[in-house]
PDB file of C-alpha atoms and ligand atoms in Angstrom:
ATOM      1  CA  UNK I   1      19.603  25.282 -26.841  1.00 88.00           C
ATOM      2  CA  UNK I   2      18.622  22.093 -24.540  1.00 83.00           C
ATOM      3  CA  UNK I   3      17.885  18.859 -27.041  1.00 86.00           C
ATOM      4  CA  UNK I   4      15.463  16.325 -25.490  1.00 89.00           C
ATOM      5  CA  UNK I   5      15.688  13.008 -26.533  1.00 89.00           C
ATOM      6  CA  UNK I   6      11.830  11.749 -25.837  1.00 95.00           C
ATOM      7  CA  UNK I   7      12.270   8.622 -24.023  1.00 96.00           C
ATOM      8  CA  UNK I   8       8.155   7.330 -23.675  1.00 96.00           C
ATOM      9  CA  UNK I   9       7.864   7.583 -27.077  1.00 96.00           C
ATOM     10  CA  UNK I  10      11.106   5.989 -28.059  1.00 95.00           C
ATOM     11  CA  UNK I  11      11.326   2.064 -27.899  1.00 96.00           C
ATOM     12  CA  UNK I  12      12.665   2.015 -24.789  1.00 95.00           C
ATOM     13  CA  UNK I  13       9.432   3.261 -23.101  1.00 96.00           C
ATOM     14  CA  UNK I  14       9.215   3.227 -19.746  1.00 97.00           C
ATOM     15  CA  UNK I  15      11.460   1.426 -17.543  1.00 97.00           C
ATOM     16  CA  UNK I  16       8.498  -0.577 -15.753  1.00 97.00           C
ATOM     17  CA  UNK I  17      10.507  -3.055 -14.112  1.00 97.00           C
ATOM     18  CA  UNK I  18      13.106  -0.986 -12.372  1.00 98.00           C
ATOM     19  CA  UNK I  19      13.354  -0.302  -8.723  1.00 98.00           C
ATOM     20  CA  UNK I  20      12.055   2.861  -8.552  1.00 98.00           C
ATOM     21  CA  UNK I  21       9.303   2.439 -10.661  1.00 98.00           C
ATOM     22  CA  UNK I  22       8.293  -0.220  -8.838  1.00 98.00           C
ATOM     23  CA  UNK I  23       8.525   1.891  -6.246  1.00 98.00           C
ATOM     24  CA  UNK I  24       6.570   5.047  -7.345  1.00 98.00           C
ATOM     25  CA  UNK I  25       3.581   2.204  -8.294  1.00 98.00           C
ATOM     26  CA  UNK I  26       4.163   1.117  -4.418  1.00 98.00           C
ATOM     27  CA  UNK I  27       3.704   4.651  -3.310  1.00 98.00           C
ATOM     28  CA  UNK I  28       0.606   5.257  -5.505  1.00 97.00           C
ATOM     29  CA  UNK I  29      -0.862   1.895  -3.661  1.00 96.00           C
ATOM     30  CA  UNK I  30       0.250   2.484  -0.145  1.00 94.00           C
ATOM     31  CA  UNK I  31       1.446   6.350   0.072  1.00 91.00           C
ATOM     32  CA  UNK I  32      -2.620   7.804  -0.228  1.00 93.00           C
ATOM     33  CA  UNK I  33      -3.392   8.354   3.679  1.00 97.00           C
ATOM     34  CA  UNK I  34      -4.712  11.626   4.768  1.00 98.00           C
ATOM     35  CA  UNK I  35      -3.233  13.148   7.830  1.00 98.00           C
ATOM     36  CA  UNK I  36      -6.451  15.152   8.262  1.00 98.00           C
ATOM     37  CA  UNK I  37      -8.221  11.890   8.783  1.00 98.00           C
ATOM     38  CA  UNK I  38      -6.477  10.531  11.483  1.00 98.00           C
ATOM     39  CA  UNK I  39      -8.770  10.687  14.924  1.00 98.00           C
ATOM     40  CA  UNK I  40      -6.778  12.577  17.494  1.00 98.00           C
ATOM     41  CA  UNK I  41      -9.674  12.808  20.037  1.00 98.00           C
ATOM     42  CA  UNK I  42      -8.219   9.910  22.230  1.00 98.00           C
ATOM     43  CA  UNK I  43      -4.650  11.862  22.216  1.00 98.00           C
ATOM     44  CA  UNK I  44      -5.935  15.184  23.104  1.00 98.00           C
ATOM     45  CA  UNK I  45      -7.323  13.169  26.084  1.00 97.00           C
ATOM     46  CA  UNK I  46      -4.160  11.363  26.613  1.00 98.00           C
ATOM     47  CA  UNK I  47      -2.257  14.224  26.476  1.00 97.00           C
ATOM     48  CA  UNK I  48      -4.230  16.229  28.852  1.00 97.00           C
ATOM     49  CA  UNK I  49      -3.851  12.769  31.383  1.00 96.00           C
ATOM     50  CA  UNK I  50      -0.005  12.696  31.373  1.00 95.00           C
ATOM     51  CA  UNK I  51       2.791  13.835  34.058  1.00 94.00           C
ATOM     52  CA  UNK I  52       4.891  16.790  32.819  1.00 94.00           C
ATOM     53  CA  UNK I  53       8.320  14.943  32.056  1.00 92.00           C
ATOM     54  CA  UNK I  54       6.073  12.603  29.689  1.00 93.00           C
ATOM     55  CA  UNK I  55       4.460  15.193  28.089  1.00 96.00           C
ATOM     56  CA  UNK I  56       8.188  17.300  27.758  1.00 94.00           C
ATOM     57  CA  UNK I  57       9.640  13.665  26.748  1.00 92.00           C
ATOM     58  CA  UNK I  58       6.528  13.266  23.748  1.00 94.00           C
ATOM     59  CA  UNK I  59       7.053  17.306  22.782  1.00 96.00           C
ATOM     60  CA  UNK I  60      10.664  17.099  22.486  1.00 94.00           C
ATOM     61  CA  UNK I  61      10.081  13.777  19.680  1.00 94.00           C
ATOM     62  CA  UNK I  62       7.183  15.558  18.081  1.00 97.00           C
ATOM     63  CA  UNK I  63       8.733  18.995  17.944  1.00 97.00           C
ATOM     64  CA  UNK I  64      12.159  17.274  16.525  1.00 96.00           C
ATOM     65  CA  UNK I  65       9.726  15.465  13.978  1.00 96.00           C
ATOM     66  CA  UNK I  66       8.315  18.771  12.901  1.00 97.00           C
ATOM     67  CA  UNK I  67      11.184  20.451  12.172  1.00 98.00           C
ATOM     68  CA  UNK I  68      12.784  17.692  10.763  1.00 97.00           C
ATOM     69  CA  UNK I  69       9.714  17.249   7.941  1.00 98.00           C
ATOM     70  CA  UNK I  70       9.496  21.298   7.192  1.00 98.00           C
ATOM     71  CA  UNK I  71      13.615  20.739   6.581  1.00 98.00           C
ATOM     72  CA  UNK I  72      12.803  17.830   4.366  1.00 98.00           C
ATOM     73  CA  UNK I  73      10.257  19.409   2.135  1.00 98.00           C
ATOM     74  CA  UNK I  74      12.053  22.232   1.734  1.00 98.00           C
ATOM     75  CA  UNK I  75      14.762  20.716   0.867  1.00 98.00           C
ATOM     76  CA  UNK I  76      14.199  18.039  -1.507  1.00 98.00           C
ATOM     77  CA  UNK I  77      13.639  20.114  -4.567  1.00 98.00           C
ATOM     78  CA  UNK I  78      17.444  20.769  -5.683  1.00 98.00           C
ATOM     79  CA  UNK I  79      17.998  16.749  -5.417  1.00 98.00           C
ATOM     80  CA  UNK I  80      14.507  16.356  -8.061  1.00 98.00           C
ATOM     81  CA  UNK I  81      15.709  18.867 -10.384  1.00 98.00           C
ATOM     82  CA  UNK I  82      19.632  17.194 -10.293  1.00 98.00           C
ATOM     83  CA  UNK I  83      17.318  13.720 -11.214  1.00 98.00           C
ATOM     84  CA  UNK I  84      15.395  15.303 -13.668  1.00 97.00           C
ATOM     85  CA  UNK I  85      18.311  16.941 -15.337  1.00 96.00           C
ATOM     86  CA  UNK I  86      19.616  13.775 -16.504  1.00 96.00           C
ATOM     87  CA  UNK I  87      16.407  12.301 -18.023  1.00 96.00           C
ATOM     88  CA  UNK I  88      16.036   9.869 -15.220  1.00 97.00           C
ATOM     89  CA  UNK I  89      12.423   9.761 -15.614  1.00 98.00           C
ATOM     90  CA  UNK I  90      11.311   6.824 -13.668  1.00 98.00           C
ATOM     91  CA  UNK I  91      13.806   7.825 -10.589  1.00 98.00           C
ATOM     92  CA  UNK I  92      11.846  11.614 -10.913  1.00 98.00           C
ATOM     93  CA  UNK I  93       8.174   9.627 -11.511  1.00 98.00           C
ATOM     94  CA  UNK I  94       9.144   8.456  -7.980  1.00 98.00           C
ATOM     95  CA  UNK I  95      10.159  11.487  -6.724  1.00 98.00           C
ATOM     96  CA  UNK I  96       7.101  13.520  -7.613  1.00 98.00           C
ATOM     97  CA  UNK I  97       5.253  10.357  -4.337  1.00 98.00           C
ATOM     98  CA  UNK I  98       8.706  11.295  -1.952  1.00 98.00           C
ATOM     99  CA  UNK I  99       7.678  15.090  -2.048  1.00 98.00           C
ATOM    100  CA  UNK I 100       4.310  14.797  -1.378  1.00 98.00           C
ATOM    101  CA  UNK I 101       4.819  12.403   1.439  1.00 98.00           C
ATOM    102  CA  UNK I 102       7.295  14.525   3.113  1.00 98.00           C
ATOM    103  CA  UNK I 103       4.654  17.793   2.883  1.00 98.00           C
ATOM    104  CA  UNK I 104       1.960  15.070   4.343  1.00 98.00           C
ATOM    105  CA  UNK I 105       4.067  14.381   7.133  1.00 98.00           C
ATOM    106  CA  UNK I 106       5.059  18.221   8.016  1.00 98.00           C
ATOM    107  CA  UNK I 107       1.121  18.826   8.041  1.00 98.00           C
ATOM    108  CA  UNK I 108       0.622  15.912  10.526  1.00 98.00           C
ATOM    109  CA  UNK I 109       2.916  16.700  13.273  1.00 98.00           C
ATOM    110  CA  UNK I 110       1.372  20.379  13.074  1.00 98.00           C
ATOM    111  CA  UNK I 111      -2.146  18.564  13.353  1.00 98.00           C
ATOM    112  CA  UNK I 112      -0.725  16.996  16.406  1.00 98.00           C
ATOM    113  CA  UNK I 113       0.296  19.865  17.661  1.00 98.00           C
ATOM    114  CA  UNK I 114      -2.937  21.853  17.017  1.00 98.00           C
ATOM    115  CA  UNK I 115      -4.693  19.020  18.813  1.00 98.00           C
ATOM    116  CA  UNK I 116      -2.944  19.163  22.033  1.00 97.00           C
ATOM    117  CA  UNK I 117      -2.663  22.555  22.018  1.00 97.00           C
ATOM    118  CA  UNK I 118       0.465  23.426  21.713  1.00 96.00           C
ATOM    119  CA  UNK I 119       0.504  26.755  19.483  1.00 95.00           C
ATOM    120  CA  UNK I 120       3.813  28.604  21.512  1.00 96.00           C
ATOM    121  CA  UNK I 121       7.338  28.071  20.295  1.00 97.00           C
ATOM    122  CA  UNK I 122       9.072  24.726  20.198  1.00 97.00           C
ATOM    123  CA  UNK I 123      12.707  25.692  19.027  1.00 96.00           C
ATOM    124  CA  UNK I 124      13.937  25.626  22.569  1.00 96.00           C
ATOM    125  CA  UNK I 125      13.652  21.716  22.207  1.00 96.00           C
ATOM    126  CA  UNK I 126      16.192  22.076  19.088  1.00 97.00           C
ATOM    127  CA  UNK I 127      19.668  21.447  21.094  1.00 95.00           C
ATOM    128  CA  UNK I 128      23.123  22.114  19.436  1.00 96.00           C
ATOM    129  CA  UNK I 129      23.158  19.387  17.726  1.00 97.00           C
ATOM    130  CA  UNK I 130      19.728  19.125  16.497  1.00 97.00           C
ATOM    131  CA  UNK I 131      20.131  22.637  15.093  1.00 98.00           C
ATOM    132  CA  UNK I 132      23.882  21.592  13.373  1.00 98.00           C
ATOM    133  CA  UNK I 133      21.921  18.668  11.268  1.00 98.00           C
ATOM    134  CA  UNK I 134      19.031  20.705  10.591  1.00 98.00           C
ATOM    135  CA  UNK I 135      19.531  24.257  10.566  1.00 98.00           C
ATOM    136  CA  UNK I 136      23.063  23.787   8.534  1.00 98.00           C
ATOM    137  CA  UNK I 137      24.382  20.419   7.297  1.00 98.00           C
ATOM    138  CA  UNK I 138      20.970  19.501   5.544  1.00 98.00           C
ATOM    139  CA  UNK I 139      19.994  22.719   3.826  1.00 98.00           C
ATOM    140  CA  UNK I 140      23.882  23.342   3.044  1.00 98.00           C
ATOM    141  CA  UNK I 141      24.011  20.155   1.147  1.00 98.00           C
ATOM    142  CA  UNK I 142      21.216  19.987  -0.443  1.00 98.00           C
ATOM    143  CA  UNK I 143      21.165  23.917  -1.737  1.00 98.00           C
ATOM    144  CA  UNK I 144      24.798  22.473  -3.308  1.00 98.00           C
ATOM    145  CA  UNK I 145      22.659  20.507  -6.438  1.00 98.00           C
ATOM    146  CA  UNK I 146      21.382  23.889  -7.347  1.00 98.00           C
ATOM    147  CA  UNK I 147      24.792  24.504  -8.847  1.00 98.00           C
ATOM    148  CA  UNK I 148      26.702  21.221  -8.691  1.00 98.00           C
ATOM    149  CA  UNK I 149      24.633  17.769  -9.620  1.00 98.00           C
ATOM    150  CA  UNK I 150      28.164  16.737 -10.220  1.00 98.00           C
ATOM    151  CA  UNK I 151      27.752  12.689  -8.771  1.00 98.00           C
ATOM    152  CA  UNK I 152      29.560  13.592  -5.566  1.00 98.00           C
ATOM    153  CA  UNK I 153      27.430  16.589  -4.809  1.00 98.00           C
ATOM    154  CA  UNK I 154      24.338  14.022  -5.649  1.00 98.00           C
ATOM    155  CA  UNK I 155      25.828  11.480  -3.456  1.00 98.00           C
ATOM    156  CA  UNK I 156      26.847  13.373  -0.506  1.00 98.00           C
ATOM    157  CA  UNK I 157      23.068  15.188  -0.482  1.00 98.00           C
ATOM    158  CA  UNK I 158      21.781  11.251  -0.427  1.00 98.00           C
ATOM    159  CA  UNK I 159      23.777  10.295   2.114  1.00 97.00           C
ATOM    160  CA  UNK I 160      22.971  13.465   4.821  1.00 98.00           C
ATOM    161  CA  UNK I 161      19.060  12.977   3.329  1.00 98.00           C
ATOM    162  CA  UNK I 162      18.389   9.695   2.898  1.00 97.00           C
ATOM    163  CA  UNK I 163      21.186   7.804   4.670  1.00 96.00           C
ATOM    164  CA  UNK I 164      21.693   9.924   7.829  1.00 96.00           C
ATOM    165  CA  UNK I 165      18.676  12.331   8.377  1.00 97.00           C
ATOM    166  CA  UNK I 166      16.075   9.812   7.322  1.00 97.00           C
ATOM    167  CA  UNK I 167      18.113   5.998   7.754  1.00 95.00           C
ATOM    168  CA  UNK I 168      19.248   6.732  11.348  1.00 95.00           C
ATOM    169  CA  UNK I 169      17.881   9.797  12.682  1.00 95.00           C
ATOM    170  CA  UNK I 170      14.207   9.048  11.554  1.00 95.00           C
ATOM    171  CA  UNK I 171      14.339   5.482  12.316  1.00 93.00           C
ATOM    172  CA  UNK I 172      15.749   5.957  15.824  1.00 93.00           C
ATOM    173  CA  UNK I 173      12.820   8.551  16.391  1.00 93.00           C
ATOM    174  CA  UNK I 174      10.272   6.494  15.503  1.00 93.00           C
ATOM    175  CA  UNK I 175      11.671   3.397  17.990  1.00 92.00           C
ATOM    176  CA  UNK I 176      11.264   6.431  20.778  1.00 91.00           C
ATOM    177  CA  UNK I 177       7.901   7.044  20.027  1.00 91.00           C
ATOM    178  CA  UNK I 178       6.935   3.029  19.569  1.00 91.00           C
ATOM    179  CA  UNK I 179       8.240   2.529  23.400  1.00 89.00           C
ATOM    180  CA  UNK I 180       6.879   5.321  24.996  1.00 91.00           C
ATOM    181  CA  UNK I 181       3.052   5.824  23.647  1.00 94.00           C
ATOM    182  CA  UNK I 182       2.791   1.594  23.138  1.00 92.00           C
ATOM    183  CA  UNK I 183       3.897   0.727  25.897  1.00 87.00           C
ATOM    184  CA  UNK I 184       1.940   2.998  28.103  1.00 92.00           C
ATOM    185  CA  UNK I 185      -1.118   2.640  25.669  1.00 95.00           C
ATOM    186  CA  UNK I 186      -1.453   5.818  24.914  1.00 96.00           C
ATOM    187  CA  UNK I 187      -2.222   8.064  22.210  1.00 97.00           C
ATOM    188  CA  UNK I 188      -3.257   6.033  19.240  1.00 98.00           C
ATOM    189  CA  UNK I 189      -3.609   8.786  16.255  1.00 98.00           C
ATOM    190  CA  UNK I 190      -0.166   9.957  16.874  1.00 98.00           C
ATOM    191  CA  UNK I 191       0.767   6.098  16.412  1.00 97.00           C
ATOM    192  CA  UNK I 192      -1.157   5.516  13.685  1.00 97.00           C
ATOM    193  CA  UNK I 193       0.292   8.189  11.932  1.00 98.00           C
ATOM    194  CA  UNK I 194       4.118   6.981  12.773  1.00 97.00           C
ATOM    195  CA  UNK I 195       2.922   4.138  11.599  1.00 96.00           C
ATOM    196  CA  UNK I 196       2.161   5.503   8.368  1.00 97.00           C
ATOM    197  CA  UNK I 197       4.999   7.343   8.111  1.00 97.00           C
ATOM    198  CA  UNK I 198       7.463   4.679   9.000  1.00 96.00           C
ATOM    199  CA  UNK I 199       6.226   2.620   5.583  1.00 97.00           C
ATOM    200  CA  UNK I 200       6.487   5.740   3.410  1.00 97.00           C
ATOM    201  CA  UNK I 201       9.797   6.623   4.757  1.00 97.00           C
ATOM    202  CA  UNK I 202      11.093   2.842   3.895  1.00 97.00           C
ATOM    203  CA  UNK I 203      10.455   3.946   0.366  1.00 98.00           C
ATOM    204  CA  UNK I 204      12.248   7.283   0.924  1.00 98.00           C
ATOM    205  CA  UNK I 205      15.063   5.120   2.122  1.00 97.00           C
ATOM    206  CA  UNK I 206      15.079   2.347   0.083  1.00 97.00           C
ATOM    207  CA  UNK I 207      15.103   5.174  -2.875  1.00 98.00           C
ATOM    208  CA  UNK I 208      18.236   6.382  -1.549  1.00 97.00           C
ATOM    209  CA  UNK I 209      19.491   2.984  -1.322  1.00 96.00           C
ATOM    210  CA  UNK I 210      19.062   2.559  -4.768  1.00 97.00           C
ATOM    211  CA  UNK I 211      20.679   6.216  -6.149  1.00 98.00           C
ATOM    212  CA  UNK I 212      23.892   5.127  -3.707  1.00 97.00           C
ATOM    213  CA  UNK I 213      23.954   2.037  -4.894  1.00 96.00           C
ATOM    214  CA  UNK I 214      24.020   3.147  -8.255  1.00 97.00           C
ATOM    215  CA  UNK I 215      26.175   6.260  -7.901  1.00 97.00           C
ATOM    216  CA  UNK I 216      28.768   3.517  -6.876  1.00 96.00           C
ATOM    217  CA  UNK I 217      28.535   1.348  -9.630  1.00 95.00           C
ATOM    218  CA  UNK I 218      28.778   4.126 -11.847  1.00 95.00           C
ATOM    219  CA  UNK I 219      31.428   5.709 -10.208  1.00 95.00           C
ATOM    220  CA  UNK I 220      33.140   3.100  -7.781  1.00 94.00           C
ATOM    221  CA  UNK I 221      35.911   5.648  -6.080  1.00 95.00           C
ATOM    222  CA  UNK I 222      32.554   7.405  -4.591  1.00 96.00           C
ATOM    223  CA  UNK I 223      32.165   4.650  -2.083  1.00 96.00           C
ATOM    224  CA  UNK I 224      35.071   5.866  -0.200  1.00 96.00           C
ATOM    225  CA  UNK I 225      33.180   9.681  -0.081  1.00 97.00           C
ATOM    226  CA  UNK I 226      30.475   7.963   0.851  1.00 96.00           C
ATOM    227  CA  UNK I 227      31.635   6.131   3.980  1.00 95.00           C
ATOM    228  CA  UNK I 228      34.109   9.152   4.754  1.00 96.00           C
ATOM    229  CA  UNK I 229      30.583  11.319   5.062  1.00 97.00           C
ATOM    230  CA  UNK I 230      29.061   8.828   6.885  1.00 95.00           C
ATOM    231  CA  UNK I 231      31.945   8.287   9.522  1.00 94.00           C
ATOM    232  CA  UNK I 232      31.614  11.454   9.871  1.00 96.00           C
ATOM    233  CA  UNK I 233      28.090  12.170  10.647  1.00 96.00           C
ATOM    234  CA  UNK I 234      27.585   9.309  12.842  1.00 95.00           C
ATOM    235  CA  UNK I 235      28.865  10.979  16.211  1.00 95.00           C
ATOM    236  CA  UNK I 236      26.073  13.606  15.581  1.00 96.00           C
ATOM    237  CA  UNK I 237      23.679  11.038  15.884  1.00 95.00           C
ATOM    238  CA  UNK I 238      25.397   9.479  19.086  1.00 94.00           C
ATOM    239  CA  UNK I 239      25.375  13.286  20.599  1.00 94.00           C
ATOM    240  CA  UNK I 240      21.306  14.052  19.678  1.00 93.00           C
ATOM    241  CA  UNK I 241      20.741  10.560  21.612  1.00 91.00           C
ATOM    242  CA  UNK I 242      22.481  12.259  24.609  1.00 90.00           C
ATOM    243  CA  UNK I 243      21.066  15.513  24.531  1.00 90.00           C
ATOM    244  CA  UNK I 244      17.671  13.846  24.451  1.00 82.00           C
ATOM    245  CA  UNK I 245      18.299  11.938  27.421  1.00 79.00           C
ATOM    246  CA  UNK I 246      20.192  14.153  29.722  1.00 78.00           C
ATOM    247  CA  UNK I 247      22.061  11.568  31.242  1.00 75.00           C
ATOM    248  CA  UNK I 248      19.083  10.191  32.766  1.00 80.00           C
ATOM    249  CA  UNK I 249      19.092   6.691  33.564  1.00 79.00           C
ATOM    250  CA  UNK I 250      15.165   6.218  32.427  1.00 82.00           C
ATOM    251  CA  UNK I 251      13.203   7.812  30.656  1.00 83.00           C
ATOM    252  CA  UNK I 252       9.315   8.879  31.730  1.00 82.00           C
ATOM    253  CA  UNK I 253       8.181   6.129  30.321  1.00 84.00           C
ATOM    254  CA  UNK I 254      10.182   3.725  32.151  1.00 79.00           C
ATOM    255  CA  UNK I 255      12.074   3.186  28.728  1.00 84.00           C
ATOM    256  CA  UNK I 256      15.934   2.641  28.885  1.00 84.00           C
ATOM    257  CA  UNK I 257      18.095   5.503  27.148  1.00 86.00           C
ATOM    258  CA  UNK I 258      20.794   2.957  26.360  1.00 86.00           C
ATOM    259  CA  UNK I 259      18.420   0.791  24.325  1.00 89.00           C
ATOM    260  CA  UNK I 260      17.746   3.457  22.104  1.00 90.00           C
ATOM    261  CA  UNK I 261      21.300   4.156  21.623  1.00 89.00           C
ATOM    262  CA  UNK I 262      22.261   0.761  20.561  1.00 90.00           C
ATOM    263  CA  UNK I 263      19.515   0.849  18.278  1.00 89.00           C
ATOM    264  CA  UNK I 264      20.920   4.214  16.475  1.00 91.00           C
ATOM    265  CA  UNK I 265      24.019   2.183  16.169  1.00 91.00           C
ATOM    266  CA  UNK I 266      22.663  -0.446  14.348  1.00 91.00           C
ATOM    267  CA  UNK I 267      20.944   1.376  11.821  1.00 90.00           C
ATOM    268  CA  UNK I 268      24.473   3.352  11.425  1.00 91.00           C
ATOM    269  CA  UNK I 269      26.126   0.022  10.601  1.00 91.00           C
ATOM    270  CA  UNK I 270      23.535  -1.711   8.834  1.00 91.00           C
ATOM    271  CA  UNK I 271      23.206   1.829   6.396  1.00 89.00           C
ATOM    272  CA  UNK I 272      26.788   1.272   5.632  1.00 90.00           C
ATOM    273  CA  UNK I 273      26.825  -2.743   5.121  1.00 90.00           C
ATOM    274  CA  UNK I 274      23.573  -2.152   2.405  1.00 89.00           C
ATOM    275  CA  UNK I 275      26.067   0.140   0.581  1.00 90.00           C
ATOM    276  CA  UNK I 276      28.899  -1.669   0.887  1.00 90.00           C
ATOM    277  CA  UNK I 277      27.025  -4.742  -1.084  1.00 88.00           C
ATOM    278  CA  UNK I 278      26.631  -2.474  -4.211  1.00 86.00           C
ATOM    279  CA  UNK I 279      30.838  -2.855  -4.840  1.00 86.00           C
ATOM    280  CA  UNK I 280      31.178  -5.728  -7.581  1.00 86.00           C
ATOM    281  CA  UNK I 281      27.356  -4.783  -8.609  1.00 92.00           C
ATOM    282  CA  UNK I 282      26.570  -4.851 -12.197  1.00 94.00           C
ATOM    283  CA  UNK I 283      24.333  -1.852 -13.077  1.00 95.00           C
ATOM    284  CA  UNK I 284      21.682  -4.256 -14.500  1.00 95.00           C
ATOM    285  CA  UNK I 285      21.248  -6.355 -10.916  1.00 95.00           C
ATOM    286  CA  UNK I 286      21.036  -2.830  -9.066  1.00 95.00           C
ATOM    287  CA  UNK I 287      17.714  -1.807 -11.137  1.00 96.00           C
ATOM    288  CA  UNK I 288      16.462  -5.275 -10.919  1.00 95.00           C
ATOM    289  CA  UNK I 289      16.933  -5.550  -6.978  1.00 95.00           C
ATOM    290  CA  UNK I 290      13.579  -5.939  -5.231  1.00 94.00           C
ATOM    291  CA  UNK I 291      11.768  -3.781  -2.568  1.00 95.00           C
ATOM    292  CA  UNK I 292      12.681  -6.632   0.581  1.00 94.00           C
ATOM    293  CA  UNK I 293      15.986  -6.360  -0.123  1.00 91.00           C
ATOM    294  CA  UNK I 294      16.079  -3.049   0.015  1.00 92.00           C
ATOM    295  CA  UNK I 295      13.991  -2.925   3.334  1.00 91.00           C
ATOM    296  CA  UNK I 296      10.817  -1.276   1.147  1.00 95.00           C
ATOM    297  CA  UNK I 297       7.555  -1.966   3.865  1.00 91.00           C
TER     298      UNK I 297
HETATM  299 MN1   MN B 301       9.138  12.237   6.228  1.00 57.53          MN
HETATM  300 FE1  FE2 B 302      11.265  10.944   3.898  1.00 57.53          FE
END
């Protein structure tokens, strides 16, 4: 039989100043948008105003994004229940915000989608690549906490979901958008959205932060998992940035392909030098740590 030690009730209450409560009170504050109140009148317009390599160029990104926020919904759950299986309430008081804001995300994208009236199949936009992140790496390591939430299982799953999929993938998607549709003025619901998107994910991330951060101090021989993991998942990223561009020297919105990539390298290194501060950590500074260091918007 399972014994619960009640934690609320106990002196030790709730953890109120921690990181991710803090967080979960952040997302409770800033994480309320609606999708389904986001005008898209001015992008169906847009949209219907555009050359065909922009609109393949914007598809591509928003079909990517789709995909990518079903996979993350989906997803998610084994990581909550590992969380919740060790009492961690305040880390799983967060997570309950992370879900939801990944399910609000899938049902934008499909809003843009149904605005611009594009109903047909998108999967051809999914390269090799694309489809080895999504299709296997993600839901292979996450499906793992169902039957190991041993801490390596717990930190590899952070580091493909939070690090990887959502630190450098994400990030370097949202940069694409920001120069094409800003730059040409264009399409201002789909931005607004991003927008709104980009400061929930910097909670996602900055959660993930955190459980790395404090996988490490726990355990400190996972650090060298956790950079082994990364090293290798960072050519994948490097590869989707080439697919995307086809060796094109601009893109169709007069955008430079290289600028992108540099920028996917940078959040690659600056993923690993945030982790690589939590060595020499004590546990206690790691809870305490506040939402600008850890990148929160
Ligand atoms: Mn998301
Ligand atoms: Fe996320």
């Amino acid at each position: 039989m399972v014994k619960r030690t009640m934690l609320t009730t106990s002196s030790r209450g709730l953890l109120e100043d921690s990181f991710p409560y803090r967080l979960y009170q952040k997302a409770k504050r800033v994480g309320t948008w609606n999708p389904a109140d986001i005008d898209l009148s001015q992008d169906q317009k847009d949209w219907k105003n555009m050359g065909q390599e922009q609109q393949e160029d914007i598809l591509r990104l928003i079909s990517q994004f789709q995909a990518g926020e079903e996979a993350v919904t989906l997803d998610l759950l084994p990581l909550i229940m590992a969380i919740a299986k060790e009492g961690r309430l305040e880390e799983e008081m967060f997570l309950t915000t992370f879900l939801y804001e990944e399910a609000k995300h899938t049902e934008f994208f499909r809003l843009v989608l149904n605005a611009i009236g594009e109903r047909g199949d998108l999967s051809h936009f999914h390269t090799e690549t694309y489809k080895k992140v999504f299709y296997e790496i993600l839901p292979t390591t996450m499906a793992r906490l169902e039957t190991d939430q041993s801490p390596e299982a717990i930190a590899e799953a952070s580091v493909v979901y939070n690090m990887f999929v959502e630190g450098v993938l994400a990030e370097t998607g949202y940069y694409s958008f920001y120069a094409a549709l800003e730059t040409a003025g264009i399409m201002p619901g789909l931005l607004e959205g991003i927008g709104n998107l980009k400061r929930d994910e910097s909670r996602h991330i900055g959660y993930g932060t955190f459980l790395l951060q404090r996988l490490i101090c726990e355990h400190p021989n996972l650090y060298e998992l956790i950079t082994a993991k990364m090293g290798e998942l960072a050519p994948l990223a490097i590869l989707l940035n080439q697919e995307g561009t086809k060796g094109r020297e601009m893109t169709s919105f007069g955008g430079n392909p290289d600028e992108v990539m540099n920028f996917t390298m940078k959040q690659l290194a600056v993923r690993m030098e945030v982790l690589a501060r939590a060595q020499g950590k004590k546990i206690e500074e790691i809870y305490r740590v506040t939402e600008k260091e850890m990148g929160v918007i």
